[in-house]
């Protein structure tokens, strides 16, 4: 089957995005498309697959997100900015209510955070710290780590800990332990190590279904909320959240409503044929002029 897609990224978290409003594939078929298109060794590559889906009585449009292993996530907040931009461009909107897998989000186009960087604000929540909502069957102290974790359902599952310095090997070890779907957390989880840097945060995430990524929006949202819960950053204060792929601005309320503002960068439009679970060459590629450079310049200036 042939698909048109946009290759995009939010804070370096990259995805092929398909306008699926008039496509009617089943879940298992989308999982195959995700594995083929997001395969890093393949022709497009990405951390997962984003779908723009049709709206309903309460929502202007919807988003679905499949990790690169083919599993479907409850949400993806870097991806949501990209899907919001696609929805805005398709429907001529500047604000919208978006249907996610198990929740809703409000999105708005806001002033560009730097020249040429399309910027979107997403508002989600309330986040939950109920261990059952995060998918834990026992206490956090049963995790194979001496660190103290905050569990957050965004509503996808996150385990967040604050560290003096991110130890990537330790993060990967815990992320891989979660990937094995142990009895303590059979639905797996995204794991983040967070450094507080003055009023700012730096977040490094091992994502469920993917591995280490440049950034994870729902992890950054969970980290801002966890920073409020642990008195590191006051609720209501806007925080800059740095990551390997750039940065976003985040604010959390005591009630668990989290606002994230950041880029929705479109790199190129293209077509691809997927057959027998393999993506063919990227065809008819048209680069979006200057967007990749605008983001690189913004990160250099804001870092
Ligand atoms: N990168 C995303 C999160 C994608 C889903 C996640 N891996 C999960 O399975 O929950 C984001 O920006 O939020």
CSV table of C-alpha atoms and ligand atoms in Angstrom, one decimal:
chain,number,residue,atom,x,y,z
A,1,UNK,CA,0.0,0.0,0.0
A,2,UNK,CA,1.2,3.5,-0.8
A,3,UNK,CA,1.3,6.2,1.8
A,4,UNK,CA,1.9,10.0,1.7
A,5,UNK,CA,3.6,11.2,4.8
A,6,UNK,CA,5.3,14.2,6.4
A,7,UNK,CA,8.6,13.6,8.3
A,8,UNK,CA,8.4,15.8,11.3
A,9,UNK,CA,9.9,16.3,14.8
A,10,UNK,CA,9.1,17.9,18.1
A,11,UNK,CA,12.2,18.7,20.0
A,12,UNK,CA,14.2,16.1,18.0
A,13,UNK,CA,11.6,13.3,18.7
A,14,UNK,CA,11.0,12.4,15.0
A,15,UNK,CA,8.1,10.7,13.3
A,16,UNK,CA,6.6,10.0,9.9
A,17,UNK,CA,3.1,11.5,10.1
A,18,UNK,CA,0.2,10.2,8.0
A,19,UNK,CA,-3.1,11.9,7.4
A,20,UNK,CA,-5.3,8.9,8.1
A,21,UNK,CA,-8.6,10.6,8.1
A,22,UNK,CA,-9.8,8.7,5.1
A,23,UNK,CA,-7.8,5.5,5.6
A,24,UNK,CA,-9.4,2.5,7.3
A,25,UNK,CA,-6.6,0.2,8.3
A,26,UNK,CA,-7.0,-2.1,11.4
A,27,UNK,CA,-4.8,-1.8,14.5
A,28,UNK,CA,-2.6,-4.7,13.5
A,29,UNK,CA,-2.1,-3.2,10.0
A,30,UNK,CA,-1.1,0.2,11.5
A,31,UNK,CA,1.4,-1.6,13.8
A,32,UNK,CA,3.0,-3.1,10.7
A,33,UNK,CA,3.1,0.3,9.0
A,34,UNK,CA,4.7,1.8,12.2
A,35,UNK,CA,7.4,-0.9,12.4
A,36,UNK,CA,8.2,-0.4,8.7
A,37,UNK,CA,8.2,3.4,8.5
A,38,UNK,CA,9.9,4.0,11.9
A,39,UNK,CA,12.6,1.4,11.3
A,40,UNK,CA,15.9,3.3,11.8
A,41,UNK,CA,17.5,0.9,9.4
A,42,UNK,CA,14.7,1.6,6.8
A,43,UNK,CA,14.1,4.5,4.4
A,44,UNK,CA,12.1,7.0,6.6
A,45,UNK,CA,12.9,6.1,10.2
A,46,UNK,CA,11.6,7.6,13.4
A,47,UNK,CA,10.8,7.1,17.0
A,48,UNK,CA,7.2,6.1,16.0
A,49,UNK,CA,4.3,6.7,13.7
A,50,UNK,CA,1.8,9.5,14.1
A,51,UNK,CA,-1.7,9.5,12.6
A,52,UNK,CA,-4.0,12.5,12.1
A,53,UNK,CA,-7.5,11.0,12.5
A,54,UNK,CA,-11.0,12.3,12.0
A,55,UNK,CA,-12.8,14.4,14.6
A,56,UNK,CA,-16.1,13.7,16.2
A,57,UNK,CA,-18.8,15.7,18.0
A,58,UNK,CA,-16.4,16.8,20.8
A,59,UNK,CA,-13.1,16.9,18.9
A,60,UNK,CA,-11.9,18.8,15.8
A,61,UNK,CA,-9.6,15.9,15.0
A,62,UNK,CA,-7.7,13.0,16.6
A,63,UNK,CA,-4.2,11.6,17.0
A,64,UNK,CA,-3.0,8.0,17.2
A,65,UNK,CA,0.6,7.2,18.0
A,66,UNK,CA,2.4,3.9,17.5
A,67,UNK,CA,5.9,3.3,18.9
A,68,UNK,CA,8.6,2.0,16.6
A,69,UNK,CA,8.0,-1.5,18.0
A,70,UNK,CA,4.4,-1.3,16.8
A,71,UNK,CA,2.7,-0.8,20.2
A,72,UNK,CA,0.1,1.9,20.5
A,73,UNK,CA,0.7,4.6,23.2
A,74,UNK,CA,-2.0,6.5,25.0
A,75,UNK,CA,-0.4,9.8,24.0
A,76,UNK,CA,2.7,11.4,22.6
A,77,UNK,CA,3.1,15.1,23.4
A,78,UNK,CA,6.0,15.9,21.1
A,79,UNK,CA,4.0,14.2,18.4
A,80,UNK,CA,0.8,16.0,19.4
A,81,UNK,CA,2.3,19.3,18.4
A,82,UNK,CA,3.1,17.9,15.0
A,83,UNK,CA,-0.4,16.4,14.6
A,84,UNK,CA,-1.9,19.6,15.8
A,85,UNK,CA,0.0,21.5,13.1
A,86,UNK,CA,-1.2,19.0,10.4
A,87,UNK,CA,-4.8,19.3,11.7
A,88,UNK,CA,-4.6,23.1,11.7
A,89,UNK,CA,-3.2,23.2,8.2
A,90,UNK,CA,-5.8,20.6,6.9
A,91,UNK,CA,-8.8,22.3,8.6
A,92,UNK,CA,-7.8,26.0,8.6
A,93,UNK,CA,-7.8,26.2,12.5
A,94,UNK,CA,-5.5,27.8,15.0
A,95,UNK,CA,-7.0,26.1,18.1
A,96,UNK,CA,-8.5,22.7,18.5
A,97,UNK,CA,-9.6,20.0,20.9
A,98,UNK,CA,-8.0,16.7,20.0
A,99,UNK,CA,-9.0,13.1,20.8
A,100,UNK,CA,-6.2,10.9,22.1
A,101,UNK,CA,-6.4,7.2,22.7
A,102,UNK,CA,-7.9,7.5,26.2
A,103,UNK,CA,-8.1,11.3,26.9
A,104,UNK,CA,-8.4,14.7,25.2
A,105,UNK,CA,-6.0,17.6,24.7
A,106,UNK,CA,-6.4,21.3,23.9
A,107,UNK,CA,-3.9,22.7,21.3
A,108,UNK,CA,-3.2,26.1,20.0
A,109,UNK,CA,-0.9,27.8,17.5
A,110,UNK,CA,1.2,30.4,19.4
A,111,UNK,CA,3.9,32.9,18.5
A,112,UNK,CA,6.9,31.3,17.0
A,113,UNK,CA,9.5,30.7,19.7
A,114,UNK,CA,12.2,31.7,17.2
A,115,UNK,CA,12.2,32.8,13.5
A,116,UNK,CA,10.8,30.1,11.3
A,117,UNK,CA,9.9,27.7,14.1
A,118,UNK,CA,6.2,26.8,14.1
A,119,UNK,CA,5.2,26.7,17.7
A,120,UNK,CA,2.3,24.9,19.3
A,121,UNK,CA,0.9,24.9,22.9
A,122,UNK,CA,-0.6,21.7,24.2
A,123,UNK,CA,-2.7,21.4,27.4
A,124,UNK,CA,-3.3,18.0,28.9
A,125,UNK,CA,-4.4,16.3,32.1
A,126,UNK,CA,-5.1,15.9,34.8
A,127,UNK,CA,-2.1,13.6,35.2
A,128,UNK,CA,-2.5,10.9,37.9
A,129,UNK,CA,0.1,9.6,40.4
A,130,UNK,CA,-2.2,6.7,41.3
A,131,UNK,CA,0.1,3.6,41.0
A,132,UNK,CA,-2.7,1.6,39.4
A,133,UNK,CA,-3.2,4.3,36.7
A,134,UNK,CA,0.5,4.0,35.9
A,135,UNK,CA,0.1,0.2,35.7
A,136,UNK,CA,2.1,-0.7,38.8
A,137,UNK,CA,1.0,-3.8,40.7
A,138,UNK,CA,3.2,-3.1,43.7
A,139,UNK,CA,5.1,-0.2,45.4
A,140,UNK,CA,7.8,1.9,43.7
A,141,UNK,CA,10.3,0.6,46.2
A,142,UNK,CA,10.1,-2.7,44.4
A,143,UNK,CA,11.8,-1.2,41.3
A,144,UNK,CA,15.4,-2.5,40.9
A,145,UNK,CA,16.9,0.9,41.8
A,146,UNK,CA,17.8,2.6,45.0
A,147,UNK,CA,16.5,5.9,43.6
A,148,UNK,CA,13.2,7.5,44.6
A,149,UNK,CA,10.7,7.6,41.7
A,150,UNK,CA,7.5,9.6,41.0
A,151,UNK,CA,5.1,7.6,39.0
A,152,UNK,CA,2.9,9.6,36.6
A,153,UNK,CA,0.1,8.6,34.2
A,154,UNK,CA,0.1,11.3,31.5
A,155,UNK,CA,-2.0,9.1,30.8
A,156,UNK,CA,0.8,7.0,29.4
A,157,UNK,CA,3.0,5.5,32.1
A,158,UNK,CA,6.1,7.4,33.3
A,159,UNK,CA,8.7,6.7,36.0
A,160,UNK,CA,10.6,9.9,36.9
A,161,UNK,CA,13.6,10.3,39.2
A,162,UNK,CA,15.7,13.4,39.9
A,163,UNK,CA,19.5,12.9,39.7
A,164,UNK,CA,22.6,15.0,40.1
A,165,UNK,CA,23.9,13.8,36.8
A,166,UNK,CA,22.2,11.5,34.2
A,167,UNK,CA,24.0,8.2,34.1
A,168,UNK,CA,22.9,6.9,30.7
A,169,UNK,CA,24.0,3.3,31.3
A,170,UNK,CA,21.9,3.2,34.5
A,171,UNK,CA,18.9,4.7,32.7
A,172,UNK,CA,19.2,2.2,29.9
A,173,UNK,CA,19.4,-0.7,32.3
A,174,UNK,CA,16.2,0.3,34.1
A,175,UNK,CA,14.5,1.1,30.8
A,176,UNK,CA,15.3,-2.3,29.5
A,177,UNK,CA,14.1,-3.9,32.7
A,178,UNK,CA,10.7,-2.2,32.2
A,179,UNK,CA,10.7,-3.3,28.5
A,180,UNK,CA,10.6,-6.9,29.6
A,181,UNK,CA,7.1,-6.2,31.0
A,182,UNK,CA,8.0,-7.5,34.5
A,183,UNK,CA,5.1,-8.5,36.9
A,184,UNK,CA,5.6,-5.1,38.8
A,185,UNK,CA,4.7,-3.2,35.6
A,186,UNK,CA,3.4,-5.5,32.9
A,187,UNK,CA,2.3,-2.7,30.6
A,188,UNK,CA,6.0,-1.4,30.7
A,189,UNK,CA,6.9,2.3,31.2
A,190,UNK,CA,8.8,5.3,30.0
A,191,UNK,CA,11.7,6.0,32.3
A,192,UNK,CA,13.2,9.4,32.8
A,193,UNK,CA,16.3,10.7,34.7
A,194,UNK,CA,15.9,14.5,35.4
A,195,UNK,CA,18.6,17.0,36.3
A,196,UNK,CA,17.4,20.2,38.0
A,197,UNK,CA,19.5,23.0,36.6
A,198,UNK,CA,18.6,26.1,38.5
A,199,UNK,CA,15.0,27.0,37.5
A,200,UNK,CA,15.3,24.7,34.5
A,201,UNK,CA,15.2,20.9,34.0
A,202,UNK,CA,17.1,18.5,31.7
A,203,UNK,CA,15.3,15.3,30.9
A,204,UNK,CA,16.7,12.1,29.4
A,205,UNK,CA,14.2,9.4,28.6
A,206,UNK,CA,14.3,5.7,27.8
A,207,UNK,CA,10.9,5.3,26.0
A,208,UNK,CA,8.7,2.3,26.1
A,209,UNK,CA,8.6,0.6,22.7
A,210,UNK,CA,11.5,2.7,21.4
A,211,UNK,CA,14.6,3.0,23.7
A,212,UNK,CA,16.6,6.2,24.3
A,213,UNK,CA,15.2,9.1,22.3
A,214,UNK,CA,16.3,12.7,21.8
A,215,UNK,CA,13.3,13.8,23.8
A,216,UNK,CA,9.9,12.6,25.0
A,217,UNK,CA,7.1,15.2,25.4
A,218,UNK,CA,5.0,13.3,27.9
A,219,UNK,CA,8.1,12.5,29.9
A,220,UNK,CA,8.9,16.3,30.0
A,221,UNK,CA,5.3,17.0,31.1
A,222,UNK,CA,5.6,14.3,33.8
A,223,UNK,CA,8.9,15.7,34.9
A,224,UNK,CA,7.5,19.3,35.2
A,225,UNK,CA,4.6,17.9,37.3
A,226,UNK,CA,6.9,15.7,39.4
A,227,UNK,CA,9.1,18.8,40.0
A,228,UNK,CA,6.1,20.6,41.3
A,229,UNK,CA,5.0,17.6,43.5
A,230,UNK,CA,8.5,17.4,45.0
A,231,UNK,CA,8.8,21.2,45.6
A,232,UNK,CA,11.6,21.6,43.1
A,233,UNK,CA,9.7,24.0,40.8
A,234,UNK,CA,6.6,25.9,42.0
A,235,UNK,CA,3.3,24.9,40.4
A,236,UNK,CA,2.3,27.6,37.9
A,237,UNK,CA,5.9,28.6,37.1
A,238,UNK,CA,7.0,28.3,33.5
A,239,UNK,CA,10.1,26.1,33.3
A,240,UNK,CA,12.5,25.5,30.4
A,241,UNK,CA,12.9,21.8,29.9
A,242,UNK,CA,16.1,20.9,28.0
A,243,UNK,CA,16.7,17.6,26.3
A,244,UNK,CA,19.1,16.0,23.8
A,245,UNK,CA,17.0,17.3,20.9
A,246,UNK,CA,16.4,20.9,22.1
A,247,UNK,CA,13.9,22.2,24.6
A,248,UNK,CA,10.3,23.0,25.4
A,249,UNK,CA,8.6,25.3,27.9
A,250,UNK,CA,6.4,23.6,30.5
A,251,UNK,CA,4.0,24.6,33.3
A,252,UNK,CA,2.1,22.3,35.7
A,253,UNK,CA,-0.7,23.0,38.1
A,254,UNK,CA,-1.2,21.3,41.4
A,255,UNK,CA,-4.2,19.6,39.9
A,256,UNK,CA,-2.0,17.9,37.3
A,257,UNK,CA,-2.9,20.1,34.3
A,258,UNK,CA,0.3,20.4,32.2
A,259,UNK,CA,1.0,22.9,29.4
A,260,UNK,CA,3.9,22.3,27.0
A,261,UNK,CA,4.9,24.8,24.3
A,262,UNK,CA,7.4,23.8,21.7
A,263,UNK,CA,8.3,23.3,18.0
A,264,UNK,CA,6.4,21.3,15.4
A,265,UNK,CA,9.0,21.1,12.6
A,266,UNK,CA,8.1,19.6,9.3
A,267,UNK,CA,11.2,18.3,7.5
A,268,UNK,CA,9.9,16.9,4.2
A,269,UNK,CA,6.8,15.5,2.4
A,270,UNK,CA,7.2,12.2,0.6
A,271,UNK,CA,5.5,9.0,-0.5
A,272,UNK,CA,6.4,5.4,0.3
A,273,UNK,CA,5.2,1.9,-0.7
A,274,UNK,CA,4.9,-0.6,2.1
A,275,UNK,CA,4.8,-4.3,1.1
A,276,UNK,CA,5.2,-7.4,3.2
A,277,UNK,CA,6.0,-5.2,6.2
A,278,UNK,CA,9.0,-3.5,4.4
A,279,UNK,CA,9.0,0.2,3.4
A,280,UNK,CA,10.4,0.8,-0.1
A,281,UNK,CA,12.4,3.9,-1.0
A,282,UNK,CA,11.2,7.3,0.0
A,283,UNK,CA,9.8,8.8,-3.2
A,284,UNK,CA,8.8,12.3,-4.4
A,285,UNK,CA,10.5,13.9,-1.5
A,286,UNK,CA,10.0,17.7,-1.2
A,287,UNK,CA,12.0,19.3,1.6
A,288,UNK,CA,10.3,22.0,3.7
A,289,UNK,CA,12.5,25.0,3.1
A,290,UNK,CA,14.5,26.1,6.0
A,291,UNK,CA,12.6,24.4,8.8
A,292,UNK,CA,15.4,22.1,10.0
A,293,UNK,CA,17.9,25.0,10.0
A,294,UNK,CA,15.4,27.3,11.8
A,295,UNK,CA,15.1,24.7,14.6
A,296,UNK,CA,18.9,24.2,14.8
A,297,UNK,CA,19.5,28.0,15.0
A,298,UNK,CA,16.8,28.3,17.7
A,299,UNK,CA,18.3,25.6,19.8
A,300,UNK,CA,21.8,27.1,19.4
A,301,UNK,CA,20.4,30.6,20.5
A,302,UNK,CA,18.2,29.4,23.3
A,303,UNK,CA,20.5,26.7,24.9
B,1,LIG,N1,7.7,10.4,22.5
B,1,LIG,C1,6.4,10.5,23.0
B,1,LIG,C2,5.9,9.4,23.8
B,1,LIG,C3,5.6,8.2,22.9
B,1,LIG,C4,4.9,7.1,23.6
B,1,LIG,C5,5.7,6.4,24.6
B,1,LIG,N2,6.9,5.8,24.1
B,1,LIG,C6,4.8,5.4,25.3
B,1,LIG,O1,4.8,4.2,24.9
B,1,LIG,O2,4.1,5.7,26.2
B,1,LIG,C7,6.1,11.9,23.6
B,1,LIG,O3,6.6,12.8,23.1
B,1,LIG,O4,5.3,12.0,24.6
